[in-house]
Short mmCIF file of C-alpha atoms in Angstrom, two decimals:
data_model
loop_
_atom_site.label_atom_id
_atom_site.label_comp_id
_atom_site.label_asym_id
_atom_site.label_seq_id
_atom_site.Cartn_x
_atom_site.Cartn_y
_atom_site.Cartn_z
CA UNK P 171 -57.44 43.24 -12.30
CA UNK P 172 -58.11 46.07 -14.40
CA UNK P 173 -57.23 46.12 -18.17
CA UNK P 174 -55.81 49.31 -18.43
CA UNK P 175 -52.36 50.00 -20.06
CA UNK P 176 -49.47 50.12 -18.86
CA UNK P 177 -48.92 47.90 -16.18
CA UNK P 178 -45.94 46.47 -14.46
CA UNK P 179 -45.22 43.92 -12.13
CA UNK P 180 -42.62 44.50 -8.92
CA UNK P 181 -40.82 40.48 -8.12
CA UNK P 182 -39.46 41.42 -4.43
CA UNK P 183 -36.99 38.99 -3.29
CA UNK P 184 -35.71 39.83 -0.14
CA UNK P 185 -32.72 37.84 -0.14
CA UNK P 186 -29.29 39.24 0.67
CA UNK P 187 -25.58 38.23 1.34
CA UNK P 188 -25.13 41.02 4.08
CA UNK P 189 -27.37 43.59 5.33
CA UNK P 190 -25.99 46.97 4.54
CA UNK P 191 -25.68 49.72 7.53
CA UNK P 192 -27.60 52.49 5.70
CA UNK P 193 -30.83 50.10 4.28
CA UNK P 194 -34.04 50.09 5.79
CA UNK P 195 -35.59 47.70 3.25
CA UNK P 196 -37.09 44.71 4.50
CA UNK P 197 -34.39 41.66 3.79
CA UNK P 198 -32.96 38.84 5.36
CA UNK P 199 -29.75 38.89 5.33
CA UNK P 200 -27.06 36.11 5.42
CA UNK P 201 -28.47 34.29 2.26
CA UNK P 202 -25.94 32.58 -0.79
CA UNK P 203 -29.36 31.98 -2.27
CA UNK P 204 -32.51 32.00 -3.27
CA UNK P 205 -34.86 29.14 -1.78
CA UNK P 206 -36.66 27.40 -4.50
CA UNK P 207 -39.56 27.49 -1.91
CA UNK P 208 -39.86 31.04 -2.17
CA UNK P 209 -39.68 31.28 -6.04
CA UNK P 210 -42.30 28.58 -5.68
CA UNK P 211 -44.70 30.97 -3.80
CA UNK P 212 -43.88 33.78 -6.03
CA UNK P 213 -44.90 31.38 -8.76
CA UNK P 214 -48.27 30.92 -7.47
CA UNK P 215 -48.70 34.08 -6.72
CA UNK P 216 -48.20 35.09 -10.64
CA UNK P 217 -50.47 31.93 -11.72
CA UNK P 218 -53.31 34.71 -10.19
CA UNK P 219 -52.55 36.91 -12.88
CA UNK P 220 -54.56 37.30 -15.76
CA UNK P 221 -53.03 40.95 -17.15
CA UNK P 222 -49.32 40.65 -19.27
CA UNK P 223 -47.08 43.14 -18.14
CA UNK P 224 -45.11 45.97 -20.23
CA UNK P 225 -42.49 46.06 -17.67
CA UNK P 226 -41.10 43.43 -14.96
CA UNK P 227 -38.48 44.69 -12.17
CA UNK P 228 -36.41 42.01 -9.50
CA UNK P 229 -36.10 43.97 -6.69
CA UNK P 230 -34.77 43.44 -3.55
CA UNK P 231 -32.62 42.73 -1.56
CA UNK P 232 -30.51 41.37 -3.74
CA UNK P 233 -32.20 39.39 -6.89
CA UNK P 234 -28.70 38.73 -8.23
CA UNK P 235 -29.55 35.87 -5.76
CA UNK P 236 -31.90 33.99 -7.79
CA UNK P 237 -30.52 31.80 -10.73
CA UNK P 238 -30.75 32.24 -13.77
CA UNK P 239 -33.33 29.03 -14.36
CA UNK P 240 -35.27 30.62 -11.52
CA UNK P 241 -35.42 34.22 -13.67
CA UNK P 242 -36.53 32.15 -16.16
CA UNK P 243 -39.04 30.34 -14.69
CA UNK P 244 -40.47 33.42 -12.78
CA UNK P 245 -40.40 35.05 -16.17
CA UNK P 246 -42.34 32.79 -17.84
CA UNK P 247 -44.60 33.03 -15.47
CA UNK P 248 -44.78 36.56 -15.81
CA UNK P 249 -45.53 36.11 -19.31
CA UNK P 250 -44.76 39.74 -20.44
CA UNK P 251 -45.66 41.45 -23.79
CA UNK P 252 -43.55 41.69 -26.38
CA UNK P 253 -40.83 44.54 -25.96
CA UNK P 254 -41.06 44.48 -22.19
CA UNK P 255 -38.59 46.11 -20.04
CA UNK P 256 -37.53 43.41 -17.69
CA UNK P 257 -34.79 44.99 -15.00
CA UNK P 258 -32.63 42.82 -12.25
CA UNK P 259 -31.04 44.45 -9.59
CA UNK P 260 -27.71 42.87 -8.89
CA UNK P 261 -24.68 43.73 -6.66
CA UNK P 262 -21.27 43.51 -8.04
CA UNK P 263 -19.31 40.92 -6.01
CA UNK P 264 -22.92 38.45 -6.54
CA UNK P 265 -22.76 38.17 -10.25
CA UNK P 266 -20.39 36.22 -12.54
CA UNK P 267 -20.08 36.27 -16.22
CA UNK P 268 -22.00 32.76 -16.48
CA UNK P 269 -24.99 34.18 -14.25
CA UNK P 270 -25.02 37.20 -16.39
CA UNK P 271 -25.28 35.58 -19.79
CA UNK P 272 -27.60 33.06 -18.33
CA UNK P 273 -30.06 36.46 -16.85
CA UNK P 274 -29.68 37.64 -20.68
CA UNK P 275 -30.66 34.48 -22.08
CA UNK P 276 -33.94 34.07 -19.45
CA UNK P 277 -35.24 37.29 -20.80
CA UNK P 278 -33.52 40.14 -18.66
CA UNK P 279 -33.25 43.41 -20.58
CA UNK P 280 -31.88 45.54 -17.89
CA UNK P 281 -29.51 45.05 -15.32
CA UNK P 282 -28.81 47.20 -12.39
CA UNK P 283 -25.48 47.76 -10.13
CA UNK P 284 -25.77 48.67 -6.73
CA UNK P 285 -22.14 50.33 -6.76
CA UNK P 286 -22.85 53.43 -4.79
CA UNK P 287 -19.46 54.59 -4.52
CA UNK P 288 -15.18 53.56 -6.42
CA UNK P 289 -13.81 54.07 -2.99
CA UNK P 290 -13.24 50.73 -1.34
CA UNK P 291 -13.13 52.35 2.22
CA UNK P 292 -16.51 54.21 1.56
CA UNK P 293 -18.00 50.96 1.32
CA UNK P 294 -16.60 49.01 3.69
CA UNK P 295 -17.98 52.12 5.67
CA UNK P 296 -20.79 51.33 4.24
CA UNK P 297 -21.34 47.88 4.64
CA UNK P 298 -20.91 46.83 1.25
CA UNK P 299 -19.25 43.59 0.33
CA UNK P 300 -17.98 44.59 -3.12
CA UNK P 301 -15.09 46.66 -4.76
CA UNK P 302 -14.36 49.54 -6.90
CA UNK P 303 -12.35 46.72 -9.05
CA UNK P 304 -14.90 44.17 -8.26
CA UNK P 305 -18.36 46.97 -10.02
CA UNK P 306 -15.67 47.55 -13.12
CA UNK P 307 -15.82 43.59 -13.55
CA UNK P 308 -19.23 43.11 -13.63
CA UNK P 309 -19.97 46.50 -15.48
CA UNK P 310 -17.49 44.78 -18.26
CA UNK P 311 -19.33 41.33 -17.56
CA UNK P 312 -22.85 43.10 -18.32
CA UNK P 313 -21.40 44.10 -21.70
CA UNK P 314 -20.30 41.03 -22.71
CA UNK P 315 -23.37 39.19 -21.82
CA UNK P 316 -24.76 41.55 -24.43
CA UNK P 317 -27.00 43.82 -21.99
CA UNK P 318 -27.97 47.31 -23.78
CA UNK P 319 -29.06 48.73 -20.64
CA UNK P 320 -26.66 48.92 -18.17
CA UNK P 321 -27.84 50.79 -14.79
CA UNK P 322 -25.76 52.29 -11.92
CA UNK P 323 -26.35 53.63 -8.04
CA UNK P 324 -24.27 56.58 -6.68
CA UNK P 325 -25.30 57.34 -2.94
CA UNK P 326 -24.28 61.19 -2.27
CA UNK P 327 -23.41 62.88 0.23
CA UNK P 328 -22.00 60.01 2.04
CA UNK P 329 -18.97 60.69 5.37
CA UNK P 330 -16.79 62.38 4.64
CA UNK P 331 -17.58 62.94 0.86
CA UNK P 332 -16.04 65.20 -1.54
CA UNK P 333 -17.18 66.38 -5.33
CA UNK P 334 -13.87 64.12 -6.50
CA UNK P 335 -14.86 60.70 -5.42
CA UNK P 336 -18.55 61.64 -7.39
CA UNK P 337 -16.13 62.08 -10.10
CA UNK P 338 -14.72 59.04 -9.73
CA UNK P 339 -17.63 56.95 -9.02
CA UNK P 340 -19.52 58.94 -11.97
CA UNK P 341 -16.14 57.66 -14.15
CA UNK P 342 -16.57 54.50 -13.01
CA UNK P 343 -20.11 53.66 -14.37
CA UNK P 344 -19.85 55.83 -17.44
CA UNK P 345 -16.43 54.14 -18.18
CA UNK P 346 -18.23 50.67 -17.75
CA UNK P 347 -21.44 51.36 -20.16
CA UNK P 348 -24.09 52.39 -17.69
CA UNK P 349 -26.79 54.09 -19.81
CA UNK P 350 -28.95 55.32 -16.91
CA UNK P 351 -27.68 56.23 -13.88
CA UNK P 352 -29.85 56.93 -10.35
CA UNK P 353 -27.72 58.99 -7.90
CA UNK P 354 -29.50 59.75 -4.37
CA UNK P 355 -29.20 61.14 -1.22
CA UNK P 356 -27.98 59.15 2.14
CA UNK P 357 -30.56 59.23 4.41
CA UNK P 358 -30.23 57.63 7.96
CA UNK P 359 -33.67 56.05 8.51
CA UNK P 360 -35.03 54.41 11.98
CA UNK P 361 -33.79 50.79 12.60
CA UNK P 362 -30.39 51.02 10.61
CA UNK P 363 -26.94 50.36 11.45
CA UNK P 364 -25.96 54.05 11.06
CA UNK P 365 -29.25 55.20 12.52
CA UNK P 366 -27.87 53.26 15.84
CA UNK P 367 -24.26 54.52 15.84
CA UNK P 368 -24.23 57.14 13.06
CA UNK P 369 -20.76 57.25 11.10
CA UNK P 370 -18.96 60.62 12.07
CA UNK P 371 -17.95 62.88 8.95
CA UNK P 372 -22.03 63.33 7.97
CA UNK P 373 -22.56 66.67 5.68
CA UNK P 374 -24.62 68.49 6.91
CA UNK P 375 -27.92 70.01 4.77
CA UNK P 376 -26.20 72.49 3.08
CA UNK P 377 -23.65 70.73 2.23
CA UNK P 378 -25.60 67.96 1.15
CA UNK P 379 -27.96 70.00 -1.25
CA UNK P 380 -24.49 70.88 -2.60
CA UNK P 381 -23.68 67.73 -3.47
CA UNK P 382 -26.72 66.73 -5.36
CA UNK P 383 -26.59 70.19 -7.20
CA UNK P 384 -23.17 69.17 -8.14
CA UNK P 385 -24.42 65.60 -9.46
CA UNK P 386 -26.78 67.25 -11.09
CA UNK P 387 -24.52 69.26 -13.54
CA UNK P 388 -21.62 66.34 -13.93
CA UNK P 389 -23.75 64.07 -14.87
CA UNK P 390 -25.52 66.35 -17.35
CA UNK P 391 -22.36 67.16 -18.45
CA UNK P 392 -21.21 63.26 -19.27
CA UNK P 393 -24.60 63.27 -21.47
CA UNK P 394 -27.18 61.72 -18.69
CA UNK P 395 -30.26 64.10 -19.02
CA UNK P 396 -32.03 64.24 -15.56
CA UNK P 397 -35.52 63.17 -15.72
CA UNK P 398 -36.46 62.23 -12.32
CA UNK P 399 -35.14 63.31 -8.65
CA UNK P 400 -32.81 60.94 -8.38
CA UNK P 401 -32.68 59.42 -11.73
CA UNK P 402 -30.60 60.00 -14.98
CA UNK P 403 -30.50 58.48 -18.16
CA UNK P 404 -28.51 58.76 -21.97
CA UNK P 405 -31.73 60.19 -24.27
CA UNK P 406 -33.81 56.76 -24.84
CA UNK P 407 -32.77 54.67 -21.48
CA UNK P 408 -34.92 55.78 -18.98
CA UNK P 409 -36.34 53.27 -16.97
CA UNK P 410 -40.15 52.59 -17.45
CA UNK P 411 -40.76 50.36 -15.00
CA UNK P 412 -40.02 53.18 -12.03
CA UNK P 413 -42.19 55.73 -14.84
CA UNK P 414 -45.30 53.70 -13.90
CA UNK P 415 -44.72 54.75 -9.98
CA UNK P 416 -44.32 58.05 -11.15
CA UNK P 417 -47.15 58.50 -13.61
CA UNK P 418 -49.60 56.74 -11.40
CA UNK P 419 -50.02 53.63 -13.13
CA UNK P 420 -51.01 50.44 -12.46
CA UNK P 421 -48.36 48.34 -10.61
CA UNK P 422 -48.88 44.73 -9.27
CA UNK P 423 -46.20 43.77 -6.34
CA UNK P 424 -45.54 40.54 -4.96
CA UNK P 425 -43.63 39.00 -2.23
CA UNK P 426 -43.20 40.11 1.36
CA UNK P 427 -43.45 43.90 2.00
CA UNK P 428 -44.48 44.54 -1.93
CA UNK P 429 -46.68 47.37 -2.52
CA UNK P 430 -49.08 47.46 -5.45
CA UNK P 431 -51.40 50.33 -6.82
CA UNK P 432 -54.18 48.87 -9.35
CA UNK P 433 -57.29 50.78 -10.50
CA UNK P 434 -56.26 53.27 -7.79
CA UNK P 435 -56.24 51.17 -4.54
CA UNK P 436 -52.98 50.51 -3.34
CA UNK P 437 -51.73 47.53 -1.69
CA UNK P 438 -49.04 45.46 0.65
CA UNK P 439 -48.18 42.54 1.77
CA UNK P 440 -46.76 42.16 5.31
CA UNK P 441 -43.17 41.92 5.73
CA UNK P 442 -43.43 37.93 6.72
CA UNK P 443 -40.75 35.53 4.38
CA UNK P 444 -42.37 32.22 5.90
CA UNK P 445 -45.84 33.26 5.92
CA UNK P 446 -45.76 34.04 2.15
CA UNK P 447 -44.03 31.01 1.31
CA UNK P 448 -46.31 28.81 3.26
CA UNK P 449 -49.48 31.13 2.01
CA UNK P 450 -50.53 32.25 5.12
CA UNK P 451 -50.27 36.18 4.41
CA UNK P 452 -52.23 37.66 2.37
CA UNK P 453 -52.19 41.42 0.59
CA UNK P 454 -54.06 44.22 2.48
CA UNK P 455 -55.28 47.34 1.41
CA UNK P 456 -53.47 50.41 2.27
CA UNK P 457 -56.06 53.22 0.47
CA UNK P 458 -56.64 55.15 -2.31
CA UNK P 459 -54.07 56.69 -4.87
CA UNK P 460 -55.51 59.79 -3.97
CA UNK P 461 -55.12 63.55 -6.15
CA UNK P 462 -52.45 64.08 -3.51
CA UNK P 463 -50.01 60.88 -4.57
CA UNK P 464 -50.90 62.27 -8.07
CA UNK P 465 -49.04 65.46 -7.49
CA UNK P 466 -46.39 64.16 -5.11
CA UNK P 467 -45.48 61.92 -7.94
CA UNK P 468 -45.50 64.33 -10.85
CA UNK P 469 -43.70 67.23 -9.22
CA UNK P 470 -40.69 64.67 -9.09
CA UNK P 471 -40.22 64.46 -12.93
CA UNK P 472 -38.47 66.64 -14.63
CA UNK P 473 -41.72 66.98 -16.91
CA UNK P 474 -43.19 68.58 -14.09
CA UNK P 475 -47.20 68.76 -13.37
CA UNK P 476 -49.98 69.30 -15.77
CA UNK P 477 -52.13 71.65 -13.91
CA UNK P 478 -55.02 70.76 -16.55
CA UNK P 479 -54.29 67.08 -15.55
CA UNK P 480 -54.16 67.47 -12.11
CA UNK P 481 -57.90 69.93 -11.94
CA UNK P 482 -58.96 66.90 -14.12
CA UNK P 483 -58.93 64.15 -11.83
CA UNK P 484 -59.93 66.63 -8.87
CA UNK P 485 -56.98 68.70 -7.63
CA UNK P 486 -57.64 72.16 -7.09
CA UNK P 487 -55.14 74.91 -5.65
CA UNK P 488 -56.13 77.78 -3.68
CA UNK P 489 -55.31 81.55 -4.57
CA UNK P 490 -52.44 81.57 -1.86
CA UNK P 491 -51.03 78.00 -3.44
CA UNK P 492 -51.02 79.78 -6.81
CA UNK P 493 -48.89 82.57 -5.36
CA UNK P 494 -46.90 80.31 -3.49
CA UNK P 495 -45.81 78.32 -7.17
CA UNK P 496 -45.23 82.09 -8.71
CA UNK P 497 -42.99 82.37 -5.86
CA UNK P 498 -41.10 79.77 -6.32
CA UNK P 499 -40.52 80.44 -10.00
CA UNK P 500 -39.23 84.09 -8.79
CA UNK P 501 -36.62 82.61 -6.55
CA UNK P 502 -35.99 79.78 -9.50
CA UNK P 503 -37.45 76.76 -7.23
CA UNK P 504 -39.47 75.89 -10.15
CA UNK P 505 -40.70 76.90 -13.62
CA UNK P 506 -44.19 77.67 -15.16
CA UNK P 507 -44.59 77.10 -18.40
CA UNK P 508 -47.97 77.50 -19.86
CA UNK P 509 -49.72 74.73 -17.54
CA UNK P 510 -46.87 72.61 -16.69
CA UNK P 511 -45.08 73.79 -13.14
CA UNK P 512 -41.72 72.19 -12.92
CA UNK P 513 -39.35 72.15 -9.89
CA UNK P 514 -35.97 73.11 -10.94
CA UNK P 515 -32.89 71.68 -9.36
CA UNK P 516 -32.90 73.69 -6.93
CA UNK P 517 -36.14 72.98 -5.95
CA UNK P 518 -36.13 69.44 -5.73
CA UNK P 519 -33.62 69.75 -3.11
CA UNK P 520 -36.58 71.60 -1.24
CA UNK P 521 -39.45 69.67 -2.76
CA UNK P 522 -40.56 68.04 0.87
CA UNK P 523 -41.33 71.69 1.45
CA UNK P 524 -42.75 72.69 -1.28
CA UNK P 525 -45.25 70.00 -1.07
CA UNK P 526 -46.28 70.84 2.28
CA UNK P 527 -47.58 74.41 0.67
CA UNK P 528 -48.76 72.85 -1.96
CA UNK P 529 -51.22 69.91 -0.58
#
């Protein structure tokens, strides 16, 4: 592996209690656990390494799952660098204080709540096995175990949604510590529960873009400064691990379904729990990380895309592209300041289509 700073590494474990209605991610569902077969392969797979890692994310699934002698273990294994960000996604009703001090004491600098939503008929609509009471426990849980960074999902635009239970939800995590929140579109995707037998009271896209525009300015307003699409954070808390993804830097993933991008080749492993554990899969190369990815990636920060940067390693845009961005800063889809075009807002509700002008 290249030598390169930064780099992260992506744990996947694919684990989970129940599988929600609206998730497309690759997990098996029905688990209280964690094999210690799995965390076994995932332990050889990180004995490969040589490269120590600035940042280390659990995903999932649900890596609440694991215990916190597994984290350990798998973090040791990881062997990051001094100062690395080291986040754990988690769902409420999973964790217990004991399981949260014992993440803290493995290492874990950063946990993350899957809460989504304080309505506890949203997320039984949802499919989600926790409460509104049940994310304020754990949020005060997290604070006790002495985590600084405290993270929080907010689904929008979910049936039958309204601006108040955002409020509420946004109340919720703020009330409870979170210092970066992401808050995201629902989007039925192929091979879901909802995608099947979609729920009735759906906004439609108007309606939807609403939302988000409104999430946009509440959370500003409660003092988490948008830096991403979909992400938020108190000045100081974004999350670095996810800025790697963004910046187009090297990321090493591992377990079924994990994608990777090192020295600009990106990778996957196939979506096969038993074949990874027994170390019959293998990882396969997907392509480049082309000039394309480069601005896909960049035009979803709030820092926007260094034109400079972008000519640099090859991008070029045509005349009519060029008019096409002044346009959009006319009709205040995006800004253009100096070298750096920025989608507003407004235009990252639109971004799919502004992309498909722009590559």
């Amino acid at each position: 592996m290249s030598k390169k700073e930064p780099f992260g590494i992506y744990i996947h474990i694919p684990y989970c209690k129940a599988k929600c209605r609206y998730c497309d991610f690759y997990s098996a569902p029905g688990a209280r656990g964690v094999p210690q077969s799995y965390v076994d392969a995932l332990l050889r797979e990180l004995a490969r390494n040589t490269r120590r890692p600035d940042t280390v994310y659990f995903g999932g699934g649900t890596p609440g799952l694991l215990s916190p002698a597994q984290v350990d273990a798998l973090i040791q294994a990881a062997a990051p660098l001094p100062g690395a960000e080291i986040t754990l996604e988690a769902n409420p009703d999973i964790v217990t204080s004991e399981t949260l001090r014992g993440f803290r004491a493995a290492g874990v600098t950063r946990i993350s709540f899957g809460v989504q939503s304080s309505d506890d008929a949203q997320l039984r609509r949802l499919g989600r096995t926790h409460t509104a009471a049940g994310a304020a426990q754990a949020l005060a849980w997290a604070r006790e175990a002495g985590f600084d960074e405290i993270c929080g999902d907010i689904m929008l635009a979910l049936p039958e949604y309204t601006n108040a239970e955002f409020d509420r939800t946004l109340a919720l995590l703020r009330d409870g510590g979170c210092t970066h929140i992401s808050a995201y579109l629902l989007k039925v995707e192929p091979g879901t529960a909802f995608y099947r037998s979609p729920p009735a009271g759906l906004p439609d896209g108007d309606a939807a873009a609403d939302f988000y525009l409104y999430a946009v300015q509440q959370l500003e307003a409660a003092g988490y400064r948008q830096y991403e699409i979909s992400n938020f954070a108190r000045p100081g808390h974004e999350g670095r691990h996810n800025l790697l993804y963004w910046n187009c830097n090297d990321y090493w993933g591992i377990g079924p379904a994990a994608h990777s991008c090192v020295d600009n080749v990106r990778r996957f492993w196939p979506g096969d729990v038993q074949g990874f554990i027994d170390g019959t899969i293998h990882e396969e190369i997907e392509g480049d990380c082309t000039v394309e990815d480069y601005l896909l990636m960049q035009l979803r920060l709030v820092s926007g895309l260094d034109i400079a940067e972008y000519e640099r390693r090859g991008g070029r845009f045509t005349a009519a592209q060029r008019a096409f961005m002044r346009q959009c800063v006319s009709h205040e889809y995006a800004t253009l300041d100096g070298n750096v075009f920025r989608l507003t807002p407004a235009g990252m509700v639109v971004q799919n289509a502004i992309l498909a002008e722009l590559i």
